[in-house]
Coordinates of C-alpha atoms in Angstrom, one line a residue:
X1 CA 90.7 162.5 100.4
X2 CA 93.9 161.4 99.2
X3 CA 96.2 163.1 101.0
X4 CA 94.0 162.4 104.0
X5 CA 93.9 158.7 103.9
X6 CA 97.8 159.2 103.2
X7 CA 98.7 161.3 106.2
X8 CA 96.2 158.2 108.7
X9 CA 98.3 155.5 107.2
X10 CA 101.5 157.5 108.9
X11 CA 99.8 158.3 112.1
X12 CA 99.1 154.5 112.6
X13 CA 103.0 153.5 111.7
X14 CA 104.2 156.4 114.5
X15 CA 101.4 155.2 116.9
X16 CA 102.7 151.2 116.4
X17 CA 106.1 152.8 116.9
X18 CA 105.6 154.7 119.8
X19 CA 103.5 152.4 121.9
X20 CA 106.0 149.4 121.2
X21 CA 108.7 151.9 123.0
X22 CA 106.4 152.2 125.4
X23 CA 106.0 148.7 126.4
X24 CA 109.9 147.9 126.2
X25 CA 110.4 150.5 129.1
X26 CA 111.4 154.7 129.6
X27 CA 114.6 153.8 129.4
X28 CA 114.4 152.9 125.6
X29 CA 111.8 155.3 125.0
X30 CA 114.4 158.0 123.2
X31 CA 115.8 155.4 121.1
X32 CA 111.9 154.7 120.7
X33 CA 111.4 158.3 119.2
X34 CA 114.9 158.1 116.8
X35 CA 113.7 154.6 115.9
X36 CA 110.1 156.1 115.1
X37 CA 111.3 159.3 113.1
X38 CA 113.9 157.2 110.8
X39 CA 111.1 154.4 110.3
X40 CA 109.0 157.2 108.5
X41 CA 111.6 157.9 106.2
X42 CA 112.6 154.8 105.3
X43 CA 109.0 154.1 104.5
X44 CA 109.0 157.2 102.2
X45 CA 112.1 155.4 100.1
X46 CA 110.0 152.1 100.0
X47 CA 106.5 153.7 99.5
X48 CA 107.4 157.4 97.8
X49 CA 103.7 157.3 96.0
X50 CA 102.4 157.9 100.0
X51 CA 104.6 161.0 101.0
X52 CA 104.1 162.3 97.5
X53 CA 100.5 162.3 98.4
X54 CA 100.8 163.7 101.7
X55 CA 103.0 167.2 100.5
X56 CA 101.4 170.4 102.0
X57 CA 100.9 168.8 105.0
X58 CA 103.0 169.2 108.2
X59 CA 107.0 167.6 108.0
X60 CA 106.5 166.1 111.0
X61 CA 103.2 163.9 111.7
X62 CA 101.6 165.3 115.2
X63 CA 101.7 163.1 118.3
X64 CA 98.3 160.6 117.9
X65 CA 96.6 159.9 120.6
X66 CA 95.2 156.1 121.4
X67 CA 91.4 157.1 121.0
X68 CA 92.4 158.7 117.7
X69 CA 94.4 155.9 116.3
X70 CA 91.5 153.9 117.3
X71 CA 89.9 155.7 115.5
X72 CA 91.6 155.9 112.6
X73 CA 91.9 152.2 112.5
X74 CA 88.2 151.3 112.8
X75 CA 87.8 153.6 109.3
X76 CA 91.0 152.5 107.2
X77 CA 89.6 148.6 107.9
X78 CA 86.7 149.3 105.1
X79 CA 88.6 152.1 103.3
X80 CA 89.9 149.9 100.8
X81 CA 88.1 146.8 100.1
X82 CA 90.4 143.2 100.0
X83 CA 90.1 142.5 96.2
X84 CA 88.1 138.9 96.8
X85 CA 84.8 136.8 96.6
X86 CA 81.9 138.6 96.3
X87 CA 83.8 142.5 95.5
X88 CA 85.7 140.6 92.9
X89 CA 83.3 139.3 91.0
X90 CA 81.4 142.9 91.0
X91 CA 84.6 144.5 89.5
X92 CA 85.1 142.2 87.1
X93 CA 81.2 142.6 85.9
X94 CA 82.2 146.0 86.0
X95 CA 84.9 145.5 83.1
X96 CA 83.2 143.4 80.9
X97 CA 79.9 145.5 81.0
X98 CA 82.0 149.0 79.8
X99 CA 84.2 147.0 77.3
X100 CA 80.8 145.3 76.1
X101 CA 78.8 148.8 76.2
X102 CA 82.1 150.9 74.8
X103 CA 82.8 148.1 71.8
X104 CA 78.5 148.6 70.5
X105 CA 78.6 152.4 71.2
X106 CA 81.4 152.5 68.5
X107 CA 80.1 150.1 65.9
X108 CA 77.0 151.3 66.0
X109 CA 78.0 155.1 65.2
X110 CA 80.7 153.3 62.3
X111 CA 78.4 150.7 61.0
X112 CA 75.0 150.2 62.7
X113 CA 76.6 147.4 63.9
X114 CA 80.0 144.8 64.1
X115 CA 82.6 145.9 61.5
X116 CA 83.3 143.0 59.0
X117 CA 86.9 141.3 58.6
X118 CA 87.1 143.8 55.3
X119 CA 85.8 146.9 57.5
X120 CA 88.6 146.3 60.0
X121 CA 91.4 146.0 57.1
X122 CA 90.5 149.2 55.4
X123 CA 93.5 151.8 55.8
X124 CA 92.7 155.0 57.1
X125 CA 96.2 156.6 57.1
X126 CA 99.6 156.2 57.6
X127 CA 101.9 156.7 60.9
X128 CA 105.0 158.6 61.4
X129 CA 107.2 155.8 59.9
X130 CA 105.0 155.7 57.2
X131 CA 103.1 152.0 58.2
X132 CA 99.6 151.9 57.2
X133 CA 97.3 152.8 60.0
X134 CA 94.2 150.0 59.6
X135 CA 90.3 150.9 60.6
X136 CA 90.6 148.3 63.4
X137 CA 93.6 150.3 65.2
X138 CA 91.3 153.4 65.1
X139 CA 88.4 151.8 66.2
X140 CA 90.4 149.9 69.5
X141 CA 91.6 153.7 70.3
X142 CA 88.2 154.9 70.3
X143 CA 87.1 151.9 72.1
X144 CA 89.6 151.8 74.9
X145 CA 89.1 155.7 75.4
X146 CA 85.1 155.2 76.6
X147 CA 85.9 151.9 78.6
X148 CA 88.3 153.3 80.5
X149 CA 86.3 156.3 81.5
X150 CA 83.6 154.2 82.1
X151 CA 85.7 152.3 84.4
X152 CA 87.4 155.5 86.1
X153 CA 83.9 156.2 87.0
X154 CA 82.0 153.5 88.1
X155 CA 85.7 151.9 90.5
X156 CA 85.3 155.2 92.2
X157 CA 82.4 154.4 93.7
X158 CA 82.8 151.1 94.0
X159 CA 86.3 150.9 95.4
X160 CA 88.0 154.5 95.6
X161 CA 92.2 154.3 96.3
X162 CA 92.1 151.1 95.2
X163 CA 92.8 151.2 91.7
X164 CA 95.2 153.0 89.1
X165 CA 93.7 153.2 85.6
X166 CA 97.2 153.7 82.9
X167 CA 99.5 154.0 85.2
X168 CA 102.8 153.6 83.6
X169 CA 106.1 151.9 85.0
X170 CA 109.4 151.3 84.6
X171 CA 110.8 147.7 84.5
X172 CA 114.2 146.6 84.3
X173 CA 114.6 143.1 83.1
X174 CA 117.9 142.8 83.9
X175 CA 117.5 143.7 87.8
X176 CA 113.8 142.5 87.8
X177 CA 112.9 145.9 89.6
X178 CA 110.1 148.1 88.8
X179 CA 109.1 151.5 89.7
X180 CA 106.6 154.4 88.9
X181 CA 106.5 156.6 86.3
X182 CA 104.1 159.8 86.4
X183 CA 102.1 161.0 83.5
X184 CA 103.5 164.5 84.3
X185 CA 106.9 163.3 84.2
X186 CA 106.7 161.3 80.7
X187 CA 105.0 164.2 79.4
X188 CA 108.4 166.4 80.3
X189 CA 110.5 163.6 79.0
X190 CA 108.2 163.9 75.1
X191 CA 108.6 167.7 75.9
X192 CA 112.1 167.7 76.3
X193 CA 112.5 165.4 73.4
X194 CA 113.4 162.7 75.4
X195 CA 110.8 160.1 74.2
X196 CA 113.2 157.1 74.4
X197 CA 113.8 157.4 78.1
X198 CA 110.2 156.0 77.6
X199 CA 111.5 152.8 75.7
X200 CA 110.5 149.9 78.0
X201 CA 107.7 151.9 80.2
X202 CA 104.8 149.8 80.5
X203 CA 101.0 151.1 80.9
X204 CA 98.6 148.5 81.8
X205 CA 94.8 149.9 81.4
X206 CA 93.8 148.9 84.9
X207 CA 95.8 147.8 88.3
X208 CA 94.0 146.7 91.2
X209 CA 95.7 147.7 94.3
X210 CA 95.5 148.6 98.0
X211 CA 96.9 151.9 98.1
X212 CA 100.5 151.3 96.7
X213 CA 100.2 150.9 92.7
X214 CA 103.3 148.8 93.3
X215 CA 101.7 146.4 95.3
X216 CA 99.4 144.9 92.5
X217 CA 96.7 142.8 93.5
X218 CA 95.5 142.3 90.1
X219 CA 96.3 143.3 86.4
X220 CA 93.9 143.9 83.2
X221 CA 94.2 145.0 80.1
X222 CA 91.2 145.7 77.6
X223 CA 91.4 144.2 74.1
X224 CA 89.1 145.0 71.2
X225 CA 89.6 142.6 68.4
X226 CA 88.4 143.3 65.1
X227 CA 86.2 141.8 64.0
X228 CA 85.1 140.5 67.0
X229 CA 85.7 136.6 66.3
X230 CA 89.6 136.8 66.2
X231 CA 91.4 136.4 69.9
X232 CA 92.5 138.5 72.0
X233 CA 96.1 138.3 72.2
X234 CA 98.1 140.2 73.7
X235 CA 101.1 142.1 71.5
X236 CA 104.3 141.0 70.5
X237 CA 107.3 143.1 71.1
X238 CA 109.2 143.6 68.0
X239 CA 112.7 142.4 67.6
X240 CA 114.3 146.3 68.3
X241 CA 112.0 146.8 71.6
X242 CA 114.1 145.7 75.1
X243 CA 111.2 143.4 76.5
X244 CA 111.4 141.5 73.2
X245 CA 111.0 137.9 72.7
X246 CA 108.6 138.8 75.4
X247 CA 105.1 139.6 74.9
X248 CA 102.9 142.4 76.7
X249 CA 101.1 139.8 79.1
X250 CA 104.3 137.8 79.7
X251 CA 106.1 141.8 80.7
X252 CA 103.0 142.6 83.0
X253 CA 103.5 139.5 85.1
X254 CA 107.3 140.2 85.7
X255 CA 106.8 143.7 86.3
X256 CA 104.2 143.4 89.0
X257 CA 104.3 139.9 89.7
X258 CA 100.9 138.9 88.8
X259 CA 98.9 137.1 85.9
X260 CA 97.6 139.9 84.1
X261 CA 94.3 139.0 82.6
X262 CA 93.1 140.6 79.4
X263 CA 89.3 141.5 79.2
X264 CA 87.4 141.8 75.5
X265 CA 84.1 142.1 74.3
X266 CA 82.4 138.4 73.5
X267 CA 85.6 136.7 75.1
X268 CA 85.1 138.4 78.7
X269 CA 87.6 137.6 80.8
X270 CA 90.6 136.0 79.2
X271 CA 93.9 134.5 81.3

């Protein structure tokens, strides 16, 4: 489906391209056809996450006809939903009904129902640097793992290609650019022992997008605060990490140029 809807979006830039040769004349129309091939690859530069998606398919995209790209308009229109009104409002339910449902699966199976302030504090172990590792840690992992599937499954019915759930990036602060990072390839990099190429990555739990996870439309993060009656905040970077003084919501906004929005249960949604 994917590499489908990827390979359409091309056939329409070609078709715009070819017709507008068209129109200025034959005498343009082999600059029309250079202009049309190096347009393509430029687009790949801009938008790699398209050709990536397109690979196995033919090099060059076949000749479209007008009935086709008619065609293919009319069903990219409703393939990916603009994120407003009425669809907003249903996603949004969406994310505070799994972080609502995934926070009382959890207490219930811990404590038969919400952890108290003590519950939360108790340590449970220790990390690699030897810090304590608190009950309320453990319980936000647990938490954030059933959300997220629950979200993963009911946003690919309810708007399919428009969404990346964890999808990590890289920002420079310096040069205020940002670009993608692939699970595969940060997996490599811990592989290869190469885990602080990963220093400054950032992995927002949902992006709302319209094809291009660069292009964000909107930004959420899930928060499970424990107990439940303290905020949700969003984390601090310590003084060693590169986004610091900067906090995480404040490093989502500059990275993908948006006000992220943090989503917990009993607070809901949370600017």
């Amino acid at each position: 489906m994917r590499t489908r809807y990827a390979v359409e979006r091309w056939y329409l830039v070609l078709v715009g391209l070819f017709l507008g040769a068209c129109a200025s004349g034959s005498g343009s129309a082999r600059g029309g056809y250079a202009q049309s091939f190096d347009s393509a690859t430029s687009g790949c530069r801009q938008t790699p996450a398209y050709c990536q998606a397109a690979v196995g398919e033919e090099t060059v995209v076949p000749v479209v006809t007008r009935a086709h790209a008619a065609s293919v308009g009319a069903s990219l229109a409703g393939a990916v939903k603009l994120f407003e009104g009425d669809h907003q409002k249903d996603v949004e339910k969406l994310l505070k009904d799994c972080v609502e449902q995934a926070s009382a699966e959890v207490n219930l199976r811990w404590f038969g129902g919400p952890p108290t302030a003590a519950q939360c504090a108790e340590q449970v172990g220790v990390d690699a640097r030897g810090n304590p590792i608190r009950r309320a840690m453990t319980l936000g992992t647990e938490k954030h793992r059933i959300a997220l599937r629950c979200i993963q499954e009911r946003l690919s019915e309810l708007r399919p290609d428009g969404f990346s759930v964890e999808q990590r990036y890289r920002f420079d602060r310096k040069s205020n650019q940002t670009s993608l990072l692939s699970e595969e390839e940060a997996q490599a990099l811990l592989r290869q022992g190469r885990g602080d190429q990963l220093r400054g990555t950032v992995r927002p739990d949902l992006v709302i997008h319209g094809g291009d996870p660069l292009k964000a439309q909107a930004v959420y993060d899930l928060k499970f605060p424990c107990p439940g009656s303290n905020e949700a905040k969003w984390n601090d970077y310590p003084q060693e990490h590169p986004h610091f003084p900067l906090n995480q919501g404040e490093v989502y906004k500059r990275a993908l140029r948006v006000m992220p929005v943090r989503v917990a249960p009993g607070w809901g949604l949370v600017p």
